[in-house]
Structures are given as C-alpha cells and as structure tokens.
CSV table of C-alpha atoms and ligand atoms in Angstrom, one decimal:
chain,number,residue,atom,x,y,z
A,2,MET,CA,36.0,38.7,21.9
A,3,THR,CA,36.3,39.3,18.1
A,4,THR,CA,37.7,42.8,17.6
A,5,PHE,CA,38.2,44.9,14.6
A,6,GLU,CA,40.9,47.5,14.0
A,7,PRO,CA,39.9,51.0,15.3
A,8,GLY,CA,39.8,52.3,11.8
A,9,PHE,CA,37.3,49.7,10.6
A,10,LEU,CA,34.3,51.6,9.2
A,11,TRP,CA,30.9,50.6,10.6
A,12,GLY,CA,27.9,51.9,8.6
A,13,ALA,CA,24.4,51.4,7.5
A,14,ALA,CA,22.9,51.7,4.0
A,15,THR,CA,19.7,52.8,2.3
A,16,SER,CA,18.8,54.1,-1.2
A,17,SER,CA,16.9,57.1,-2.5
A,18,TYR,CA,13.8,55.5,-4.0
A,19,GLN,CA,13.4,53.1,-1.1
A,20,ILE,CA,13.2,55.7,1.6
A,21,GLU,CA,12.9,59.3,0.4
A,22,GLY,CA,9.3,59.6,-0.8
A,23,ALA,CA,8.5,63.2,-2.0
A,24,VAL,CA,8.6,62.0,-5.6
A,25,ALA,CA,7.1,65.2,-7.0
A,26,GLU,CA,8.8,67.7,-4.8
A,27,ASP,CA,11.4,70.4,-5.6
A,28,GLY,CA,11.4,69.6,-9.3
A,29,ARG,CA,11.9,65.9,-9.2
A,30,LEU,CA,10.4,64.1,-12.2
A,31,PRO,CA,9.6,60.4,-12.6
A,32,SER,CA,12.2,57.7,-12.7
A,33,ILE,CA,11.7,54.2,-14.2
A,34,TRP,CA,10.7,53.0,-10.8
A,35,ASP,CA,7.8,55.5,-10.5
A,36,THR,CA,6.6,54.3,-13.9
A,37,PHE,CA,7.1,50.6,-13.1
A,38,CYS,CA,5.2,50.9,-9.8
A,39,ALA,CA,2.3,52.6,-11.6
A,40,THR,CA,2.0,49.6,-13.9
A,41,PRO,CA,-0.5,47.1,-12.5
A,42,GLY,CA,0.9,43.8,-11.4
A,43,LYS,CA,4.5,44.8,-11.2
A,44,VAL,CA,4.9,45.4,-7.5
A,45,ASP,CA,3.3,43.4,-4.7
A,46,ASN,CA,0.2,45.0,-3.3
A,47,GLY,CA,0.4,47.9,-5.8
A,48,ASP,CA,3.0,49.6,-3.5
A,49,SER,CA,5.3,52.4,-4.6
A,50,GLY,CA,8.0,54.6,-3.3
A,51,ALA,CA,5.8,57.7,-3.5
A,52,VAL,CA,5.9,58.2,0.3
A,53,ALA,CA,8.2,55.4,1.5
A,54,ALA,CA,9.8,56.3,4.8
A,55,ASP,CA,9.4,60.1,4.1
A,56,HIS,CA,13.1,60.5,4.6
A,57,TYR,CA,13.1,63.6,2.4
A,58,HIS,CA,11.4,65.4,5.2
A,59,ARG,CA,12.6,63.4,8.2
A,60,TYR,CA,16.3,63.2,7.5
A,61,PRO,CA,17.2,65.2,10.6
A,62,GLU,CA,15.5,62.6,12.8
A,63,ASP,CA,17.1,59.8,10.8
A,64,VAL,CA,20.6,61.3,11.2
A,65,ALA,CA,19.9,61.6,14.9
A,66,ILE,CA,19.2,57.9,15.0
A,67,MET,CA,22.4,57.2,13.1
A,68,ARG,CA,24.3,59.2,15.7
A,69,GLU,CA,22.7,57.2,18.5
A,70,LEU,CA,23.8,54.0,16.9
A,71,GLY,CA,27.3,55.4,16.6
A,72,LEU,CA,27.6,54.9,12.8
A,73,GLY,CA,30.9,56.0,11.3
A,74,ALA,CA,29.4,56.3,7.8
A,75,TYR,CA,26.0,56.4,6.1
A,76,ARG,CA,25.7,54.9,2.6
A,77,PHE,CA,22.8,56.5,0.8
A,78,SER,CA,22.1,57.1,-2.9
A,79,ILE,CA,21.4,60.3,-4.9
A,80,ALA,CA,18.3,60.4,-7.0
A,81,TRP,CA,19.3,61.3,-10.5
A,82,PRO,CA,15.7,62.5,-11.3
A,83,ARG,CA,16.1,65.1,-8.5
A,84,VAL,CA,19.4,66.4,-9.8
A,85,GLN,CA,18.7,66.2,-13.5
A,86,PRO,CA,14.9,65.6,-13.8
A,87,LEU,CA,15.1,64.9,-17.5
A,88,GLY,CA,18.3,62.9,-17.3
A,89,SER,CA,20.3,65.6,-19.2
A,90,GLY,CA,20.8,69.3,-19.2
A,91,ALA,CA,21.1,71.8,-16.4
A,92,ALA,CA,21.2,70.8,-12.8
A,93,ASN,CA,18.2,71.3,-10.6
A,94,GLU,CA,19.6,73.2,-7.7
A,95,ARG,CA,16.6,72.4,-5.4
A,96,GLY,CA,17.3,68.7,-5.9
A,97,LEU,CA,21.0,69.2,-5.1
A,98,ASP,CA,20.1,71.2,-2.1
A,99,PHE,CA,18.5,68.3,-0.4
A,100,TYR,CA,21.7,66.3,-0.6
A,101,ARG,CA,23.7,69.4,0.5
A,102,ARG,CA,21.5,69.5,3.6
A,103,LEU,CA,21.8,65.8,4.2
A,104,VAL,CA,25.6,65.8,3.8
A,105,ASP,CA,26.0,68.8,6.1
A,106,THR,CA,23.9,67.2,8.7
A,107,LEU,CA,25.9,64.0,8.6
A,108,LEU,CA,29.2,65.9,8.8
A,109,ASP,CA,27.9,67.9,11.8
A,110,ASN,CA,27.2,64.6,13.5
A,111,ASP,CA,30.6,63.1,12.6
A,112,ILE,CA,29.2,60.6,10.2
A,113,GLN,CA,31.0,60.2,6.9
A,114,PRO,CA,28.7,60.5,3.9
A,115,TRP,CA,29.0,57.6,1.4
A,116,PRO,CA,26.9,58.5,-1.6
A,117,THR,CA,26.1,56.1,-4.4
A,118,LEU,CA,25.3,57.9,-7.7
A,119,TYR,CA,23.0,55.3,-9.1
A,120,HIS,CA,20.8,53.0,-7.2
A,121,TRP,CA,18.4,52.2,-10.0
A,122,ASP,CA,16.3,55.3,-10.4
A,123,LEU,CA,16.9,56.2,-14.0
A,124,PRO,CA,15.2,59.4,-15.2
A,125,GLN,CA,12.2,58.2,-17.3
A,126,PRO,CA,13.2,60.2,-20.4
A,127,LEU,CA,16.4,58.3,-20.7
A,128,GLU,CA,14.5,55.0,-20.7
A,129,ASP,CA,12.2,56.5,-23.3
A,130,ALA,CA,15.3,57.1,-25.4
A,131,GLY,CA,16.2,53.4,-25.0
A,132,GLY,CA,17.7,53.1,-21.5
A,133,TRP,CA,20.9,51.4,-20.5
A,134,PRO,CA,21.0,49.2,-23.7
A,135,GLU,CA,21.8,52.6,-25.4
A,136,ARG,CA,25.4,53.8,-25.3
A,137,ASP,CA,24.2,57.4,-24.8
A,138,THR,CA,22.9,56.6,-21.3
A,139,ALA,CA,26.5,55.9,-20.2
A,140,LEU,CA,27.5,59.4,-21.5
A,141,ARG,CA,24.6,61.0,-19.7
A,142,PHE,CA,25.5,59.2,-16.5
A,143,ALA,CA,29.0,60.7,-16.6
A,144,GLU,CA,27.6,64.1,-17.1
A,145,TYR,CA,25.3,63.7,-14.1
A,146,ALA,CA,28.3,62.3,-12.0
A,147,GLN,CA,30.2,65.5,-12.8
A,148,ILE,CA,27.3,67.7,-11.7
A,149,VAL,CA,27.0,65.9,-8.4
A,150,HIS,CA,30.7,65.8,-7.8
A,151,GLU,CA,31.0,69.6,-8.4
A,152,ALA,CA,28.2,70.2,-5.9
A,153,LEU,CA,29.4,67.9,-3.1
A,154,GLY,CA,33.0,67.1,-3.9
A,155,ASP,CA,34.3,69.5,-1.2
A,156,ARG,CA,32.4,67.6,1.5
A,157,VAL,CA,32.3,64.0,0.3
A,158,ALA,CA,35.4,61.8,0.3
A,159,HIS,CA,34.1,58.4,-0.9
A,160,TRP,CA,32.0,58.0,-4.0
A,161,THR,CA,30.3,54.9,-5.4
A,162,THR,CA,29.2,55.0,-9.0
A,163,LEU,CA,26.7,52.2,-9.3
A,164,ASN,CA,24.9,49.9,-7.0
A,165,GLU,CA,24.5,46.3,-8.4
A,166,PRO,CA,24.6,46.8,-12.1
A,167,TRP,CA,23.7,43.1,-12.3
A,168,CYS,CA,20.2,44.0,-11.1
A,169,SER,CA,19.9,47.0,-13.4
A,170,ALA,CA,20.9,44.9,-16.4
A,171,PHE,CA,19.4,41.5,-15.8
A,172,LEU,CA,16.4,42.1,-13.7
A,173,GLY,CA,15.6,45.4,-15.5
A,174,TYR,CA,16.1,44.1,-19.1
A,175,ALA,CA,16.1,40.3,-19.1
A,176,THR,CA,13.5,39.0,-16.6
A,177,GLY,CA,11.7,42.3,-16.3
A,178,ARG,CA,11.2,41.8,-12.5
A,179,HIS,CA,12.6,45.3,-11.9
A,180,ALA,CA,12.1,48.5,-13.7
A,181,PRO,CA,11.9,49.2,-16.6
A,182,GLY,CA,10.4,45.7,-16.9
A,183,ARG,CA,11.7,44.7,-20.3
A,184,GLN,CA,12.3,41.1,-21.3
A,185,GLU,CA,15.0,41.4,-23.9
A,186,PRO,CA,17.9,39.1,-23.1
A,187,ALA,CA,20.2,40.5,-25.8
A,188,ALA,CA,19.5,44.1,-24.8
A,189,SER,CA,20.4,43.2,-21.2
A,190,ILE,CA,23.9,42.3,-22.1
A,191,ARG,CA,24.3,45.7,-23.9
A,192,ALA,CA,22.8,47.3,-20.7
A,193,ALA,CA,25.5,45.6,-18.6
A,194,HIS,CA,28.2,46.9,-20.8
A,195,HIS,CA,26.9,50.4,-20.9
A,196,LEU,CA,26.5,50.4,-17.1
A,197,LEU,CA,30.1,49.5,-16.8
A,198,LEU,CA,31.1,52.1,-19.4
A,199,GLY,CA,29.0,54.7,-17.5
A,200,HIS,CA,31.0,53.7,-14.3
A,201,GLY,CA,34.3,54.2,-16.1
A,202,LEU,CA,33.3,57.5,-17.6
A,203,ALA,CA,32.0,58.7,-14.3
A,204,VAL,CA,35.4,57.8,-12.7
A,205,GLN,CA,37.0,60.1,-15.3
A,206,ALA,CA,34.5,62.8,-14.6
A,207,MET,CA,35.3,63.0,-10.9
A,208,PRO,CA,39.1,63.6,-10.9
A,209,ASP,CA,40.8,63.4,-7.5
A,210,ALA,CA,37.8,61.7,-5.9
A,211,ARG,CA,38.1,58.3,-4.2
A,212,VAL,CA,35.7,56.2,-6.2
A,213,GLY,CA,34.4,52.7,-6.1
A,214,ILE,CA,31.6,50.6,-7.4
A,215,THR,CA,29.3,48.2,-5.6
A,216,LEU,CA,28.5,44.7,-7.0
A,217,ASN,CA,26.1,42.0,-5.8
A,218,LEU,CA,28.4,39.0,-5.7
A,219,SER,CA,27.7,35.5,-4.6
A,220,HIS,CA,29.7,32.4,-3.8
A,221,VAL,CA,28.5,29.8,-6.3
A,222,THR,CA,28.7,26.1,-5.8
A,223,ALA,CA,27.8,23.1,-8.0
A,224,GLY,CA,25.2,20.7,-6.7
A,225,SER,CA,27.4,17.7,-7.5
A,226,ASN,CA,30.8,16.8,-9.1
A,227,ALA,CA,29.1,15.8,-12.4
A,228,ASP,CA,30.6,17.7,-15.3
A,229,GLU,CA,27.2,19.3,-16.2
A,230,ASP,CA,26.7,20.6,-12.7
A,231,VAL,CA,30.2,21.9,-12.5
A,232,ASP,CA,29.6,23.7,-15.8
A,233,ALA,CA,26.4,25.2,-14.5
A,234,ALA,CA,28.3,26.7,-11.5
A,235,ARG,CA,31.0,28.1,-13.9
A,236,ARG,CA,28.3,29.7,-16.0
A,237,ILE,CA,26.4,31.3,-13.1
A,238,ASP,CA,29.7,32.5,-11.5
A,239,GLY,CA,30.4,34.0,-14.9
A,240,MET,CA,27.1,35.9,-15.2
A,241,GLN,CA,26.8,36.9,-11.6
A,242,ASN,CA,30.4,37.7,-10.7
A,243,ARG,CA,33.0,37.7,-13.4
A,244,ILE,CA,31.1,39.5,-16.2
A,245,PHE,CA,31.5,42.6,-13.9
A,246,LEU,CA,34.7,41.8,-12.0
A,247,ASP,CA,36.9,41.0,-15.0
A,248,PRO,CA,36.2,44.1,-17.1
A,249,LEU,CA,36.5,46.3,-14.0
A,250,LEU,CA,39.7,44.8,-12.5
A,251,LEU,CA,41.3,42.9,-15.4
A,252,ALA,CA,40.2,45.0,-18.4
A,253,GLU,CA,38.6,42.1,-20.2
A,254,TYR,CA,35.4,40.2,-20.5
A,255,PRO,CA,35.8,36.5,-19.5
A,256,ALA,CA,36.3,34.4,-22.6
A,257,ASP,CA,34.1,31.6,-21.4
A,258,VAL,CA,31.2,34.0,-20.6
A,259,MET,CA,31.5,35.5,-24.1
A,260,ARG,CA,31.4,31.9,-25.5
A,261,ASP,CA,28.3,31.1,-23.4
A,262,LEU,CA,26.7,34.2,-24.8
A,263,GLU,CA,27.5,33.6,-28.5
A,264,PRO,CA,23.9,32.6,-29.3
A,265,VAL,CA,22.7,35.9,-27.8
A,266,THR,CA,25.2,38.5,-28.8
A,267,ASP,CA,28.5,39.1,-30.6
A,268,PHE,CA,29.6,41.9,-28.2
A,269,GLY,CA,29.7,44.1,-31.3
A,270,PHE,CA,28.7,47.1,-29.1
A,271,VAL,CA,32.1,47.1,-27.3
A,272,GLN,CA,34.1,49.9,-28.9
A,273,GLU,CA,37.8,50.4,-28.9
A,274,ASP,CA,39.1,51.6,-25.5
A,275,ASP,CA,35.9,50.8,-23.7
A,276,LEU,CA,37.6,48.2,-21.6
A,277,LYS,CA,40.4,50.6,-20.8
A,278,THR,CA,37.8,53.2,-19.6
A,279,ILE,CA,35.9,50.6,-17.6
A,280,ALA,CA,39.1,49.4,-15.9
A,281,ALA,CA,40.2,52.8,-14.7
A,282,PRO,CA,41.8,52.2,-11.3
A,283,ILE,CA,39.2,52.3,-8.5
A,284,ASP,CA,39.9,53.0,-4.8
A,285,PHE,CA,37.6,50.3,-3.4
A,286,LEU,CA,35.2,47.6,-4.4
A,287,GLY,CA,31.9,47.4,-2.6
A,288,VAL,CA,30.5,43.9,-2.0
A,289,ASN,CA,26.8,43.3,-1.4
A,290,TYR,CA,26.2,39.9,0.0
A,291,TYR,CA,23.0,38.2,1.1
A,292,SER,CA,23.0,34.6,0.2
A,293,PRO,CA,25.1,31.9,-1.5
A,294,MET,CA,24.0,30.0,-4.7
A,295,LEU,CA,23.8,26.3,-5.3
A,296,VAL,CA,23.2,25.3,-8.9
A,297,GLY,CA,23.0,22.4,-11.2
A,298,HIS,CA,22.2,21.4,-14.8
A,299,GLY,CA,18.5,21.4,-15.7
A,300,THR,CA,16.9,19.8,-18.7
A,301,GLU,CA,14.3,22.5,-19.3
A,302,ALA,CA,15.2,26.1,-20.3
A,303,ARG,CA,13.2,28.8,-18.5
A,304,PRO,CA,13.4,32.6,-18.8
A,305,SER,CA,16.2,33.6,-16.5
A,306,ALA,CA,18.3,36.5,-15.3
A,307,TYR,CA,21.3,34.3,-16.3
A,308,VAL,CA,21.1,35.1,-20.0
A,309,GLY,CA,22.5,32.3,-22.1
A,310,SER,CA,22.3,29.8,-19.2
A,311,GLU,CA,18.5,29.5,-19.0
A,312,HIS,CA,18.8,25.7,-18.5
A,313,VAL,CA,20.6,26.1,-15.2
A,314,GLN,CA,18.6,25.2,-12.1
A,315,HIS,CA,18.9,26.8,-8.7
A,316,LEU,CA,19.0,24.2,-6.0
A,317,ASP,CA,17.9,24.2,-2.4
A,318,GLY,CA,20.9,24.2,-0.1
A,319,GLY,CA,18.8,23.0,2.8
A,320,ARG,CA,19.6,26.0,5.0
A,321,ALA,CA,17.2,28.2,7.0
A,322,ARG,CA,15.9,31.2,5.0
A,323,THR,CA,14.9,34.7,5.7
A,324,SER,CA,11.3,35.8,5.1
A,325,ILE,CA,12.2,36.9,1.5
A,326,GLY,CA,13.3,33.3,0.9
A,327,TRP,CA,17.0,33.8,0.8
A,328,GLU,CA,19.2,31.1,2.3
A,329,ILE,CA,21.3,32.1,5.3
A,330,ASP,CA,25.0,31.2,5.0
A,331,PRO,CA,27.7,33.4,6.5
A,332,HIS,CA,30.3,31.0,5.2
A,333,GLY,CA,29.3,32.1,1.7
A,334,LEU,CA,30.5,35.6,2.6
A,335,LEU,CA,33.8,34.3,3.9
A,336,ASP,CA,34.4,32.2,0.8
A,337,LEU,CA,33.5,35.2,-1.4
A,338,LEU,CA,35.9,37.6,0.4
A,339,LEU,CA,38.7,35.0,0.3
A,340,ARG,CA,38.1,34.5,-3.4
A,341,LEU,CA,38.1,38.2,-4.2
A,342,ASP,CA,41.3,38.6,-2.3
A,343,ARG,CA,42.9,35.7,-4.1
A,344,GLU,CA,41.8,36.5,-7.7
A,345,TYR,CA,41.5,40.2,-7.6
A,346,PRO,CA,44.1,41.4,-5.1
A,347,ASP,CA,45.1,45.0,-4.5
A,348,VAL,CA,41.6,46.5,-4.3
A,349,PRO,CA,40.4,47.3,-0.8
A,350,LEU,CA,37.0,45.8,0.0
A,351,TYR,CA,34.0,47.1,1.9
A,352,VAL,CA,30.8,45.1,2.5
A,353,THR,CA,28.4,47.7,1.4
A,354,GLU,CA,25.2,45.7,2.1
A,355,ASN,CA,24.4,42.8,4.2
A,356,GLY,CA,21.2,42.1,6.1
A,357,ALA,CA,18.0,40.1,6.4
A,358,ALA,CA,14.3,40.4,6.0
A,359,PHE,CA,12.2,39.0,8.8
A,360,ASP,CA,8.5,39.4,9.6
A,361,ASP,CA,9.2,40.1,13.3
A,362,GLU,CA,8.8,43.7,14.3
A,363,VAL,CA,10.9,45.2,17.1
A,364,HIS,CA,12.2,42.0,18.7
A,365,ASP,CA,14.2,40.6,15.8
A,366,ALA,CA,16.4,37.8,17.1
A,367,GLY,CA,16.6,36.3,13.7
A,368,ARG,CA,18.2,39.5,12.3
A,369,VAL,CA,20.6,39.7,15.2
A,370,ALA,CA,21.7,36.2,14.6
A,371,TYR,CA,22.1,36.8,10.8
A,372,LEU,CA,24.2,40.0,11.3
A,373,ASP,CA,26.2,38.4,14.1
A,374,GLY,CA,27.1,35.4,11.8
A,375,HIS,CA,28.1,37.7,8.9
A,376,VAL,CA,30.1,40.1,11.0
A,377,ARG,CA,32.0,37.1,12.4
A,378,ALA,CA,32.7,36.0,8.8
A,379,CYS,CA,34.1,39.5,8.1
A,380,ALA,CA,36.4,39.1,11.1
A,381,GLU,CA,37.6,35.7,10.0
A,382,ALA,CA,38.3,37.1,6.5
A,383,ILE,CA,40.4,39.9,7.9
A,384,SER,CA,42.3,37.5,10.2
A,385,ARG,CA,43.1,35.5,7.0
A,386,GLY,CA,44.6,38.6,5.3
A,387,VAL,CA,41.7,40.0,3.4
A,388,ALA,CA,41.8,43.9,3.0
A,389,LEU,CA,38.3,44.4,4.3
A,390,LYS,CA,37.9,48.0,5.5
A,391,GLY,CA,34.3,48.3,6.5
A,392,TYR,CA,30.8,46.9,6.9
A,393,PHE,CA,27.5,48.5,6.1
A,394,ALA,CA,24.3,46.9,7.4
A,395,TRP,CA,21.3,46.8,5.1
A,396,SER,CA,19.3,48.6,6.0
A,397,LEU,CA,19.1,51.5,8.4
A,398,LEU,CA,15.3,51.7,8.0
A,399,ASP,CA,12.5,49.4,6.9
A,400,ASN,CA,11.8,50.5,3.4
A,401,PHE,CA,10.3,49.9,-0.1
A,402,GLU,CA,11.8,46.6,-1.1
A,403,TRP,CA,11.4,46.9,-4.9
A,404,SER,CA,9.0,44.4,-6.4
A,405,PHE,CA,8.1,43.1,-2.9
A,406,GLY,CA,6.8,46.5,-1.9
A,407,TYR,CA,6.6,47.1,1.9
A,408,ALA,CA,6.0,43.5,2.8
A,409,GLN,CA,9.7,42.7,3.4
A,410,ARG,CA,11.3,44.6,6.3
A,411,PHE,CA,15.1,44.8,6.3
A,412,GLY,CA,15.5,47.7,8.8
A,413,LEU,CA,17.5,47.9,12.0
A,414,VAL,CA,14.9,50.5,12.7
A,415,HIS,CA,11.2,49.7,12.4
A,416,VAL,CA,9.1,52.1,10.5
A,417,ASP,CA,5.3,52.3,11.1
A,418,TYR,CA,4.2,53.4,7.6
A,419,ASP,CA,0.9,54.9,8.9
A,420,THR,CA,2.6,57.3,11.4
A,421,GLN,CA,6.2,57.3,10.1
A,422,ARG,CA,7.2,56.5,13.7
A,423,ARG,CA,10.7,55.1,13.9
A,424,THR,CA,11.5,52.5,16.6
A,425,PRO,CA,15.0,50.9,16.9
A,426,LYS,CA,14.8,47.2,16.8
A,427,ASP,CA,16.8,44.9,19.1
A,428,SER,CA,19.2,44.5,16.1
A,429,ALA,CA,19.8,48.3,16.2
A,430,ARG,CA,20.8,48.1,19.9
A,431,TRP,CA,22.9,45.1,19.1
A,432,TYR,CA,24.7,46.9,16.3
A,433,ALA,CA,25.3,50.0,18.4
A,434,GLY,CA,27.0,47.7,20.9
A,435,VAL,CA,29.2,46.1,18.3
A,436,ILE,CA,30.2,49.6,17.1
A,437,ARG,CA,30.9,50.8,20.6
A,438,ARG,CA,33.1,47.8,21.5
A,439,GLY,CA,34.7,47.6,18.1
A,440,GLY,CA,33.7,44.0,17.8
A,441,LEU,CA,31.7,41.1,19.0
B,526,FCB,C1,19.9,44.7,-2.8
B,526,FCB,C2,19.6,46.1,-3.1
B,526,FCB,C3,19.0,46.9,-2.0
B,526,FCB,C4,18.0,46.0,-1.2
B,526,FCB,C5,18.6,44.7,-0.8
B,526,FCB,C6,17.7,43.9,0.0
B,526,FCB,O1,19.9,43.9,-4.0
B,526,FCB,O2,20.8,46.8,-3.5
B,526,FCB,O3,18.4,48.0,-2.6
B,526,FCB,O4,16.9,45.9,-2.0
B,526,FCB,O5,19.0,44.0,-2.0
C-alpha cells in the first residue's frame, strides 16, 4: 500500500465561470468570457457558462457531495465581476455574500476553503481599457484582492492569486484561443508581466495571509539529441515554465528567454522594483499538471502560444491520450516535481489540478487509471524528498471546458446539463476510498 502522511491535503478543484452560471444575478456584470462566448465561432457548439452546472444555486448540494467524498479542501475561484462588476470601485456586497455563504458552508462541513482570486474571468470594462497588457490592470487586481481578503480573511487561511497566468497571457493575447481572443504576440508578453505584477501587488495587499500562485507547468523533452531539438526544448521550457518560475522565485527573467524574445519585445515595460514585488515570498506554489511535452525544431513558423519560438514543433510521444487529446504520462509529473524541488527548493508544493477528460459517463475506468497513476507519481516524489503537501483533482464536477464547451467532461461527478442532476462517477468513489485510507 502507498500511504501519505495524515496531514496530506486531499481536495478537488473547480473555477467560477466553469460551474457557477447565474451570470446576470446579484449585480454580476460580464467578464471577458461572457463576451468571448457570445462571439460566433469562438467556443465549440456556441456553448457558454451562462448556466453551466448552476453551482451558484446548487452549492449546498455540491458541498454535501464534497463531504461524502471526504474532501479536506475545496479549491474554487472567486468571480471578480461579481465582487467588482466594473473591475474597479466599490465592492458589490451581494456578490461577496455568495462567497461568504459558500465558505461558511464549507467550514460547517470541515472542508478547508482554498479560493483562487483569478481564474480568467476579467471584468469586461478592464479589457475595454486594454486588459492585462496594461499596467493598470495589475493595480486593479491588487485592489480587488484587498476587497476579497477583507471580506473573507477571517475564514480563509490559504489564498491563491492567479490560476495559470500562462493561459491568460498566451492563449488570451497571442493565439486568441481563449478570451479576450486577441492575437498580439508582443502584447501577450506585457500581459504575462502584468499578471505577475498583479500577483506580487496582491500578496502585498493581503498582509498576514498565506498566499500562493498556481502555474500550469510541464516537463519538456527534446525529440532527439540534435542541437536544434535540444534548443527547441530549452525554448519551450523557457516560455512554459521559467518565464513564470524565475521572476516569482528568483526575482529575475531568464536571460535566454529574454534573448529569444528580442525580436518581439525589449521588456521596456518592466519598471524598477517590479521584480522585487513579483518575488515577494510566497507560502506555496500550486502546480497544475496534465500532460508532458515533446518538442523539436520545425522548419515552418506557425502562429503559436510560444511567442518567439513559432518554429518549434510539438511531437507525438506515442502515448495514449485522453478525449481532449492530451497524452497521458504520470512520469512527467514525477519529473516535474523533482525538478521544482531541485531548482526552486524551499517552497512547499501542492498539485492544484490534475485530471482527465473522457467521453465515458459514470463508469470511468480511464479516469480512475489516470488519477491512480498520477497519485502514485505524487507518492514517489514525496518518497524522494519533495515537499508536496496536497493534491487537488480536476474537477469536482463536469463543467464548461472553455473553448471546448461542454463536450469535454473532467468531473469526478457527472452532471446532466438538462436536469442538473449530479451522479458520482466510479472515479469519485475511488477517490473517496483513497482519501479514507490515506493512500492507494
Ligand atoms: C486548466 C484550467 C482548468 C481546466 C483544466 C482542464 O488549464 O486551469 O480551468 O480547464 O485545464
């Protein structure tokens, strides 16, 4: 049997726009995702988060499910457009009240609330003013963080500033595959910096809180030992991992990444002391891991999320894939955790997302196998000395999977979108057993 320490935190994760619905209730105004979904051709099947899993109204039932599973923590996100519908100015108390109710219900059920302040739903007026490429958005984010912390700080111990700034910056502003759908590679680098700056300013705005950030990191391997392929892997590692890890944990942008980006930007938007702000000590690093990356040099440049490295090709590693097309490789998670421990020691780690999309409904052997393999990788990492403190499965519920709409189901719990009926899948029962036994 593989066991974990009794204090190891077992949780599940969701995000506001993917589950809440109720997009026009209690004073909420549109975010960039409402706008993006309303733009023809952006989201599969024309889907949107307007209703989603109706969690806004059904949260008591959802917390009851969490309790049945035995979750120690629930990672959710707070919708900025509920709290500050215009992205600035006074707080909307009715929006905050929803999170007060949710947090209280979690605490009544002995489930630790793990809120994330930003899981991509930027208030539309801030995008209209230029969005994350503008420095002002970082200042607005810190103001919002302060409002939420003042409202919930007495009840919430662990805070996460951002979820996956890589997606916000590079899918939002380089490829345009995510909201706001802009295709402006140079602006996407400014967005990345201002997201990081917003994180650092938010840390300052929440004194005495335990604060972390969640990154989507990947283990990147070169397709061959040829210099060009090795260089491709260095570049993608730079733009996926180090462009965030180094400022946050080493107070600098990686020199090689800045060199790769020379044709795109001179980093003139980085002001004195920004890196000091960004590198304010954090209490934990959240790691979202789904799939490894195998890359090689390509001859043809194509528009890419990897700005400045558009000629790099993504290669097929020959492994089985989930229904969303992502290769399955628990070893990639182990390699990633070992690397973080080696190169960025001293910061406790949590896997804040890990999971799989499959078309199966309630009998989801594929998802059980995926989770089992990745939880084993976590155990192996811990046995090799990695300070991994917890694991959150993505996701508690089937939900709105961004540009894929409702077609991709990641939930431990099945949601029938016609009736909103919740049915725990085999993976939910499996996970409850892992939590009960404290291991596999
Ligand atoms: C991550 C996101 C999360 C979900 C999973 C599948 O990139 O943080 O919202 O969409 O992927």
